[in-house]
Coordinates of N, CA, C and O in Angstrom, one line a residue:
X1 N 0.8 -1.2 0.0 CA 0.0 0.0 0.0 C 0.9 1.2 0.0 O 1.8 1.3 0.8
X2 N 0.6 2.2 -0.8 CA 1.3 3.4 -0.9 C 0.6 4.5 -0.1 O -0.5 4.7 -0.2
X3 N 1.4 5.1 0.8 CA 0.9 6.1 1.7 C 1.1 7.5 1.1 O 2.2 7.7 0.5
X4 N 0.1 8.3 1.1 CA 0.2 9.6 0.5 C -0.4 10.7 1.5 O -1.2 10.3 2.4
X5 N 0.1 11.9 1.4 CA -0.4 12.9 2.3 C -1.7 13.4 1.8 O -2.2 13.1 0.7
X6 N -2.4 14.1 2.6 CA -3.8 14.6 2.3 C -3.7 15.5 1.1 O -4.5 15.5 0.2
X7 N -2.6 16.3 1.0 CA -2.4 17.2 -0.2 C -2.3 16.4 -1.5 O -2.8 16.8 -2.5
X8 N -1.5 15.3 -1.4 CA -1.4 14.4 -2.6 C -2.7 13.8 -3.0 O -3.0 13.7 -4.2
X9 N -3.5 13.4 -2.0 CA -4.8 12.8 -2.4 C -5.7 13.8 -3.0 O -6.5 13.5 -3.9
X10 N -5.7 15.1 -2.5 CA -6.5 16.1 -3.1 C -6.3 16.3 -4.6 O -7.2 16.7 -5.3
X11 N -5.0 16.1 -5.0 CA -4.7 16.2 -6.4 C -5.4 15.2 -7.3 O -5.6 15.5 -8.5
X12 N -5.7 14.0 -6.7 CA -6.3 13.0 -7.6 C -7.7 12.6 -7.2 O -8.4 11.8 -7.9
X13 N -8.2 13.1 -6.1 CA -9.6 12.7 -5.6 C -10.2 13.9 -4.8 O -9.6 14.7 -4.2
X14 N -11.5 13.8 -4.8 CA -12.3 14.8 -4.0 C -12.4 14.2 -2.6 O -12.9 13.1 -2.4
X15 N -11.9 14.9 -1.6 CA -11.9 14.5 -0.3 C -12.9 15.3 0.5 O -12.9 16.5 0.5
X16 N -13.8 14.6 1.2 CA -14.8 15.3 2.1 C -14.5 15.0 3.5 O -14.2 13.8 3.9
X17 N -14.6 16.0 4.3 CA -14.4 15.8 5.8 C -15.6 15.2 6.4 O -16.7 15.6 6.1
X18 N -15.4 14.2 7.3 CA -16.6 13.6 7.9 C -17.1 14.5 9.1 O -18.2 14.2 9.6
X19 N -16.4 15.5 9.4 CA -16.8 16.4 10.6 C -18.2 17.0 10.3 O -19.0 17.1 11.2
X20 N -18.5 17.3 9.1 CA -19.8 18.0 8.8 C -20.9 17.0 8.9 O -22.1 17.4 9.1
X21 N -20.7 15.7 8.8 CA -21.7 14.7 8.9 C -21.9 14.1 10.3 O -22.9 13.5 10.6
X22 N -20.9 14.2 11.1 CA -21.0 13.5 12.4 C -22.1 14.1 13.4 O -22.5 13.4 14.3
X23 N -22.6 15.3 13.1 CA -23.5 15.9 14.0 C -25.0 15.7 13.5 O -25.9 16.4 13.9
X24 N -25.2 14.7 12.6 CA -26.6 14.5 12.1 C -27.4 13.9 13.3 O -27.0 13.1 14.0
X25 N -28.6 14.4 13.4 CA -29.6 14.0 14.4 C -30.2 12.6 13.9 O -30.0 12.2 12.7
X26 N -30.8 12.0 14.8 CA -31.5 10.7 14.5 C -32.4 10.9 13.3 O -32.4 10.1 12.3
X27 N -33.3 11.9 13.4 CA -34.2 12.1 12.3 C -33.5 12.4 11.0 O -34.0 12.0 9.9
X28 N -32.4 13.2 11.0 CA -31.7 13.5 9.8 C -31.1 12.2 9.2 O -31.1 12.0 7.9
X29 N -30.6 11.3 10.0 CA -30.0 10.0 9.5 C -31.1 9.2 8.9 O -31.0 8.6 7.8
X30 N -32.3 9.1 9.6 CA -33.4 8.3 9.0 C -33.9 8.9 7.7 O -34.2 8.2 6.8
X31 N -34.1 10.2 7.7 CA -34.6 10.9 6.5 C -33.6 10.7 5.3 O -34.0 10.5 4.2
X32 N -32.3 10.7 5.6 CA -31.3 10.5 4.5 C -31.5 9.1 4.0 O -31.4 8.8 2.8
X33 N -31.7 8.1 4.9 CA -31.9 6.7 4.5 C -33.1 6.6 3.6 O -33.1 6.0 2.5
X34 N -34.2 7.2 3.9 CA -35.4 7.2 3.1 C -35.1 7.9 1.7 O -35.6 7.3 0.7
X35 N -34.4 9.0 1.7 CA -34.1 9.6 0.5 C -33.2 8.8 -0.4 O -33.4 8.7 -1.7
X36 N -32.3 8.0 0.2 CA -31.5 7.1 -0.6 C -32.3 6.1 -1.3 O -32.1 5.7 -2.4
X37 N -33.3 5.5 -0.5 CA -34.1 4.5 -1.1 C -35.0 5.1 -2.2 O -35.2 4.4 -3.2
X38 N -35.4 6.3 -2.1 CA -36.3 6.9 -3.1 C -35.6 7.3 -4.3 O -36.2 7.6 -5.4
X39 N -34.3 7.3 -4.3 CA -33.5 7.7 -5.5 C -33.8 6.7 -6.6 O -33.6 7.0 -7.8
X40 N -34.0 5.4 -6.2 CA -34.3 4.4 -7.2 C -35.5 3.6 -6.7 O -35.4 2.5 -6.1
X41 N -36.7 4.2 -6.8 CA -37.9 3.7 -6.1 C -38.3 2.3 -6.5 O -39.0 1.6 -5.8
X42 N -38.0 1.9 -7.7 CA -38.4 0.6 -8.2 C -37.3 -0.5 -8.0 O -37.5 -1.7 -8.3
X43 N -36.2 -0.1 -7.4 CA -35.2 -1.1 -7.0 C -35.7 -2.2 -6.2 O -36.5 -1.9 -5.2
X44 N -35.4 -3.4 -6.5 CA -35.9 -4.6 -5.8 C -34.9 -4.9 -4.7 O -33.7 -5.1 -5.0
X45 N -35.4 -4.9 -3.5 CA -34.5 -5.1 -2.3 C -34.9 -6.4 -1.6 O -36.0 -6.8 -1.7
X46 N -33.9 -7.1 -1.1 CA -34.1 -8.3 -0.3 C -34.6 -8.0 1.1 O -34.2 -7.1 1.7
X47 N -35.5 -8.9 1.5 CA -36.0 -8.8 2.9 C -35.4 -9.8 3.8 O -34.9 -10.8 3.3
X48 N -35.4 -9.6 5.1 CA -34.8 -10.5 6.0 C -35.9 -11.5 6.5 O -37.0 -11.0 6.7
X49 N -35.6 -12.7 6.7 CA -36.6 -13.7 7.0 C -36.8 -13.8 8.5 O -35.8 -14.0 9.3
X50 N -38.0 -13.6 9.0 CA -38.4 -13.9 10.4 C -37.6 -13.2 11.4 O -37.2 -13.8 12.4
X51 N -37.3 -11.9 11.3 CA -36.5 -11.2 12.3 C -37.0 -11.4 13.7 O -36.3 -11.4 14.7
X52 N -38.3 -11.4 13.9 CA -39.0 -11.4 15.2 C -38.8 -12.8 15.9 O -39.0 -12.9 17.1
X53 N -38.4 -13.8 15.1 CA -38.3 -15.1 15.7 C -36.8 -15.5 16.1 O -36.6 -16.6 16.7
X54 N -35.9 -14.7 15.7 CA -34.5 -15.0 15.9 C -34.0 -14.7 17.3 O -34.5 -13.7 17.9
X55 N -33.0 -15.4 17.8 CA -32.3 -15.0 19.0 C -31.7 -13.6 18.8 O -31.2 -13.3 17.7
X56 N -31.7 -12.8 19.8 CA -31.1 -11.4 19.6 C -29.7 -11.3 19.0 O -29.5 -10.5 18.1
X57 N -28.9 -12.3 19.3 CA -27.5 -12.2 18.7 C -27.5 -12.6 17.3 O -26.8 -11.9 16.5
X58 N -28.3 -13.5 16.9 CA -28.4 -13.9 15.5 C -29.1 -12.8 14.7 O -28.7 -12.5 13.5
X59 N -30.1 -12.2 15.3 CA -30.8 -11.1 14.6 C -29.8 -9.9 14.4 O -29.8 -9.3 13.3
X60 N -29.0 -9.6 15.4 CA -28.1 -8.5 15.3 C -27.1 -8.7 14.1 O -26.7 -7.7 13.5
X61 N -26.7 -9.9 13.9 CA -25.7 -10.3 12.9 C -26.2 -10.4 11.5 O -25.5 -10.5 10.5
X62 N -27.5 -10.4 11.3 CA -28.2 -10.6 10.0 C -27.7 -9.5 9.1 O -27.6 -8.3 9.4
X63 N -27.5 -9.9 7.8 CA -27.2 -8.9 6.8 C -27.6 -9.5 5.5 O -27.7 -10.8 5.4
X64 N -27.8 -8.7 4.5 CA -28.2 -9.3 3.2 C -27.8 -8.3 2.1 O -28.0 -7.1 2.1
X65 N -27.1 -8.9 1.0 CA -26.8 -8.1 -0.1 C -28.1 -7.5 -0.7 O -29.0 -8.3 -0.8
X66 N -28.1 -6.3 -1.1 CA -29.3 -5.7 -1.7 C -30.4 -5.5 -0.8 O -31.6 -5.4 -1.2
X67 N -30.2 -5.3 0.5 CA -31.2 -5.1 1.4 C -31.4 -3.5 1.6 O -30.5 -2.8 1.2
X68 N -32.5 -3.1 2.3 CA -32.6 -1.7 2.6 C -31.5 -1.2 3.4 O -31.0 0.0 3.3
X69 N -31.0 -2.0 4.3 CA -29.9 -1.6 5.2 C -28.6 -1.4 4.3 O -27.8 -0.5 4.5
X70 N -28.4 -2.3 3.4 CA -27.2 -2.2 2.5 C -27.2 -0.9 1.7 O -26.2 -0.3 1.4
X71 N -28.4 -0.4 1.3 CA -28.6 0.8 0.6 C -28.0 2.0 1.5 O -27.3 2.8 1.0
X72 N -28.4 1.9 2.8 CA -27.9 2.9 3.7 C -26.3 2.8 3.8 O -25.6 3.9 3.8
X73 N -25.8 1.6 3.9 CA -24.4 1.5 4.1 C -23.6 1.9 2.8 O -22.4 2.2 2.9
X74 N -24.2 1.8 1.6 CA -23.6 2.3 0.4 C -23.3 3.8 0.4 O -22.4 4.2 -0.4
X75 N -23.9 4.5 1.3 CA -23.8 6.0 1.3 C -22.6 6.4 2.1 O -22.5 6.2 3.3
X76 N -21.7 7.2 1.4 CA -20.5 7.7 2.2 C -20.9 8.7 3.3 O -20.2 8.7 4.3
X77 N -22.0 9.4 3.2 CA -22.4 10.3 4.2 C -22.8 9.6 5.5 O -22.3 9.9 6.6
X78 N -23.6 8.5 5.3 CA -24.0 7.8 6.5 C -22.8 7.0 7.1 O -22.7 6.9 8.4
X79 N -21.9 6.5 6.3 CA -20.7 5.8 6.8 C -19.9 6.8 7.6 O -19.4 6.5 8.7
X80 N -19.7 8.0 7.0 CA -18.9 9.1 7.7 C -19.6 9.5 9.0 O -18.9 9.9 9.9
X81 N -20.9 9.3 9.1 CA -21.6 9.7 10.3 C -21.6 8.6 11.4 O -22.1 8.8 12.5
X82 N -21.0 7.5 11.0 CA -20.8 6.4 12.0 C -21.5 5.1 11.7 O -21.4 4.2 12.5
X83 N -22.1 4.9 10.5 CA -22.7 3.6 10.2 C -21.5 2.7 9.9 O -20.8 2.9 8.9
X84 N -21.3 1.6 10.7 CA -20.1 0.8 10.6 C -20.2 -0.4 9.6 O -19.2 -0.8 9.1
X85 N -21.4 -0.9 9.4 CA -21.6 -2.0 8.5 C -23.1 -2.1 8.1 O -23.9 -1.2 8.5
X86 N -23.5 -3.2 7.4 CA -24.9 -3.3 7.0 C -25.6 -4.4 7.7 O -26.5 -5.0 7.1
X87 N -25.3 -4.6 8.9 CA -26.0 -5.6 9.7 C -27.3 -5.0 10.4 O -27.4 -3.8 10.6
X88 N -28.2 -5.9 10.7 CA -29.4 -5.5 11.4 C -29.1 -4.7 12.7 O -29.6 -3.7 13.0
X89 N -28.1 -5.3 13.5 CA -27.8 -4.7 14.8 C -27.2 -3.3 14.6 O -27.5 -2.4 15.4
X90 N -26.3 -3.2 13.6 CA -25.7 -1.8 13.4 C -26.8 -0.8 13.0 O -26.8 0.3 13.4
X91 N -27.7 -1.2 12.1 CA -28.8 -0.3 11.7 C -29.6 0.1 12.9 O -30.0 1.2 13.0
X92 N -29.9 -0.9 13.7 CA -30.7 -0.6 14.9 C -30.0 0.4 15.8 O -30.6 1.4 16.3
X93 N -28.7 0.2 16.0 CA -27.9 1.2 16.8 C -27.8 2.5 16.2 O -28.2 3.6 16.8
X94 N -27.4 2.6 14.9 CA -27.1 3.8 14.2 C -28.4 4.7 14.0 O -28.3 5.9 14.2
X95 N -29.5 4.1 13.6 CA -30.7 4.8 13.4 C -31.6 4.9 14.6 O -32.6 5.5 14.6
X96 N -31.1 4.4 15.7 CA -31.8 4.5 17.0 C -33.2 3.9 16.9 O -34.2 4.6 17.3
X97 N -33.3 2.7 16.4 CA -34.6 2.1 16.2 C -34.7 0.9 17.2 O -33.7 0.3 17.6
X98 N -36.0 0.6 17.6 CA -36.1 -0.6 18.4 C -36.4 -1.8 17.4 O -36.5 -1.6 16.2
X99 N -36.4 -3.0 17.9 CA -36.6 -4.1 17.1 C -37.9 -4.1 16.3 O -37.9 -4.5 15.1
X100 N -38.9 -3.6 16.8 CA -40.2 -3.6 16.1 C -40.2 -2.6 15.0 O -40.7 -2.9 13.9
X101 N -39.5 -1.5 15.2 CA -39.4 -0.5 14.1 C -38.6 -1.0 13.0 O -39.0 -0.9 11.8
X102 N -37.4 -1.6 13.3 CA -36.6 -2.2 12.2 C -37.2 -3.4 11.6 O -37.2 -3.6 10.3
X103 N -37.9 -4.2 12.3 CA -38.6 -5.4 11.8 C -39.7 -4.9 10.8 O -39.8 -5.4 9.7
X104 N -40.3 -3.8 11.1 CA -41.3 -3.2 10.2 C -40.7 -2.8 8.8 O -41.4 -2.7 7.8
X105 N -39.5 -2.4 8.8 CA -38.8 -2.0 7.6 C -38.2 -3.1 6.8 O -38.4 -3.1 5.6
X106 N -37.6 -4.1 7.4 CA -36.8 -5.1 6.7 C -37.3 -6.5 6.7 O -36.8 -7.3 5.9
X107 N -38.4 -6.9 7.5 CA -38.8 -8.3 7.6 C -39.6 -8.7 6.4 O -40.5 -8.0 5.9
X108 N -39.5 -10.0 6.1 CA -40.2 -10.5 4.9 C -41.7 -10.8 5.3 O -42.5 -11.0 4.3
X109 N -42.1 -10.8 6.5 CA -43.5 -11.1 6.8 C -44.4 -10.0 6.3 O -45.6 -10.3 6.2
X110 N -43.9 -8.9 5.9 CA -44.8 -7.8 5.4 C -44.9 -7.9 3.9 O -45.9 -7.4 3.3
X111 N -43.8 -8.4 3.2 CA -43.8 -8.2 1.7 C -43.3 -9.5 1.0 O -43.3 -9.5 -0.2
X112 N -42.9 -10.5 1.7 CA -42.3 -11.6 1.0 C -40.8 -11.4 0.9 O -40.2 -10.6 1.7
X113 N -40.2 -12.1 0.0 CA -38.7 -12.1 0.0 C -38.1 -10.9 -0.6 O -36.9 -10.6 -0.4
X114 N -38.9 -10.1 -1.3 CA -38.4 -8.9 -1.9 C -39.4 -7.7 -1.7 O -40.6 -7.9 -1.5
X115 N -38.9 -6.5 -1.8 CA -39.7 -5.3 -1.7 C -39.1 -4.2 -2.6 O -38.0 -4.3 -3.0
X116 N -40.0 -3.3 -3.0 CA -39.5 -2.1 -3.8 C -38.9 -1.1 -2.8 O -39.4 -1.0 -1.7
X117 N -37.9 -0.4 -3.3 CA -37.3 0.6 -2.4 C -38.3 1.7 -2.0 O -38.2 2.2 -0.9
X118 N -39.2 2.0 -2.8 CA -40.2 3.0 -2.5 C -41.0 2.6 -1.2 O -41.3 3.4 -0.4
X119 N -41.4 1.3 -1.2 CA -42.1 0.7 0.0 C -41.2 0.8 1.2 O -41.7 1.2 2.3
X120 N -39.9 0.4 1.1 CA -39.0 0.5 2.2 C -38.8 1.9 2.7 O -38.8 2.2 3.9
X121 N -38.8 2.9 1.8 CA -38.6 4.3 2.2 C -39.8 4.8 3.0 O -39.6 5.5 4.0
X122 N -41.0 4.3 2.7 CA -42.2 4.7 3.5 C -42.1 4.1 4.8 O -42.5 4.8 5.8
X123 N -41.6 2.9 4.9 CA -41.5 2.3 6.3 C -40.4 3.0 7.1 O -40.5 3.1 8.3
X124 N -39.3 3.4 6.4 CA -38.2 4.1 7.1 C -38.8 5.4 7.7 O -38.6 5.7 8.9
X125 N -39.5 6.1 6.9 CA -40.1 7.4 7.3 C -41.1 7.2 8.5 O -41.3 8.1 9.3
X126 N -41.7 6.0 8.5 CA -42.7 5.8 9.6 C -42.0 5.8 11.0 O -42.6 6.1 12.0
X127 N -40.7 5.6 11.0 CA -39.9 5.6 12.3 C -39.9 7.1 12.8 O -39.7 7.3 14.0
X128 N -40.0 8.0 11.9 CA -40.0 9.4 12.3 C -41.4 10.0 12.5 O -41.7 10.6 13.5
X129 N -42.3 9.7 11.6 CA -43.6 10.4 11.6 C -44.7 9.6 12.2 O -45.8 10.1 12.4
X130 N -44.5 8.3 12.4 CA -45.6 7.5 12.9 C -46.4 6.9 11.8 O -46.3 7.3 10.7
X131 N -47.1 5.8 12.1 CA -47.8 5.0 11.1 C -48.9 5.8 10.4 O -49.1 5.6 9.2
X132 N -49.7 6.6 11.1 CA -50.8 7.2 10.4 C -50.3 8.1 9.3 O -50.9 8.1 8.2
X133 N -49.3 8.9 9.6 CA -48.8 9.9 8.6 C -48.2 9.1 7.4 O -48.3 9.6 6.2
X134 N -47.6 8.0 7.7 CA -47.0 7.2 6.6 C -48.1 6.6 5.7 O -48.0 6.7 4.5
X135 N -49.1 6.1 6.4 CA -50.3 5.5 5.6 C -50.9 6.6 4.8 O -51.2 6.4 3.6
X136 N -51.1 7.8 5.4 CA -51.7 8.9 4.6 C -50.9 9.3 3.4 O -51.4 9.5 2.3
X137 N -49.6 9.4 3.6 CA -48.7 9.8 2.5 C -48.8 8.8 1.4 O -48.8 9.2 0.2
X138 N -48.8 7.5 1.7 CA -48.9 6.5 0.7 C -50.2 6.6 -0.1 O -50.2 6.5 -1.3
X139 N -51.3 6.9 0.6 CA -52.6 7.1 -0.1 C -52.6 8.3 -1.0 O -53.1 8.3 -2.1
X140 N -52.0 9.4 -0.5 CA -52.0 10.6 -1.3 C -51.0 10.6 -2.5 O -51.3 11.1 -3.5
X141 N -49.9 9.9 -2.3 CA -48.9 9.8 -3.3 C -49.2 8.7 -4.4 O -48.7 8.7 -5.4
X142 N -50.1 7.8 -4.0 CA -50.6 6.8 -5.0 C -49.6 5.7 -5.1 O -49.4 5.0 -5.8

C-alpha cells in the first residue's frame, strides 16, 4: 500500500471531511436513508426472514446483499456519520430504532422475500412520523 499525504490525495480525488456529517440527528439520519431508497424507487430489495423469531444475537448479525440496510451502508455520508456495516444490529444502533421498528422496515413477513425501495422508504419514514402519517402519505402519493 502506498501512503500519501492529504495534499497528494486532493490532487487525484475529491476528499470530504466527515466532521460535517458527524452531527446528524437521528431524524436526519433516518430521512437520509429514506431519500437514498427513493432515488431508485423501483429497485428490488431483499427482505430478512423472520427477524422477530431469531435469537437477539443472530438477529443483530443478520445482513443481506441488496437489502434496505445495505442501501444505507452504500452511502458515504452515513458511513462518515458512523454507520459501521450493513447488519441489522448496526442499523438498529445507528438509526436508534427498536426491534419492532426495524422489523417493520426489513422483515419478509410484510412483503415476502423482496420489496420495492419505495415501499421500504415509506417504512423508514414511519420511524419518524408515525404510522398514520406514513399511511396517509402512501394514499396521497398513490
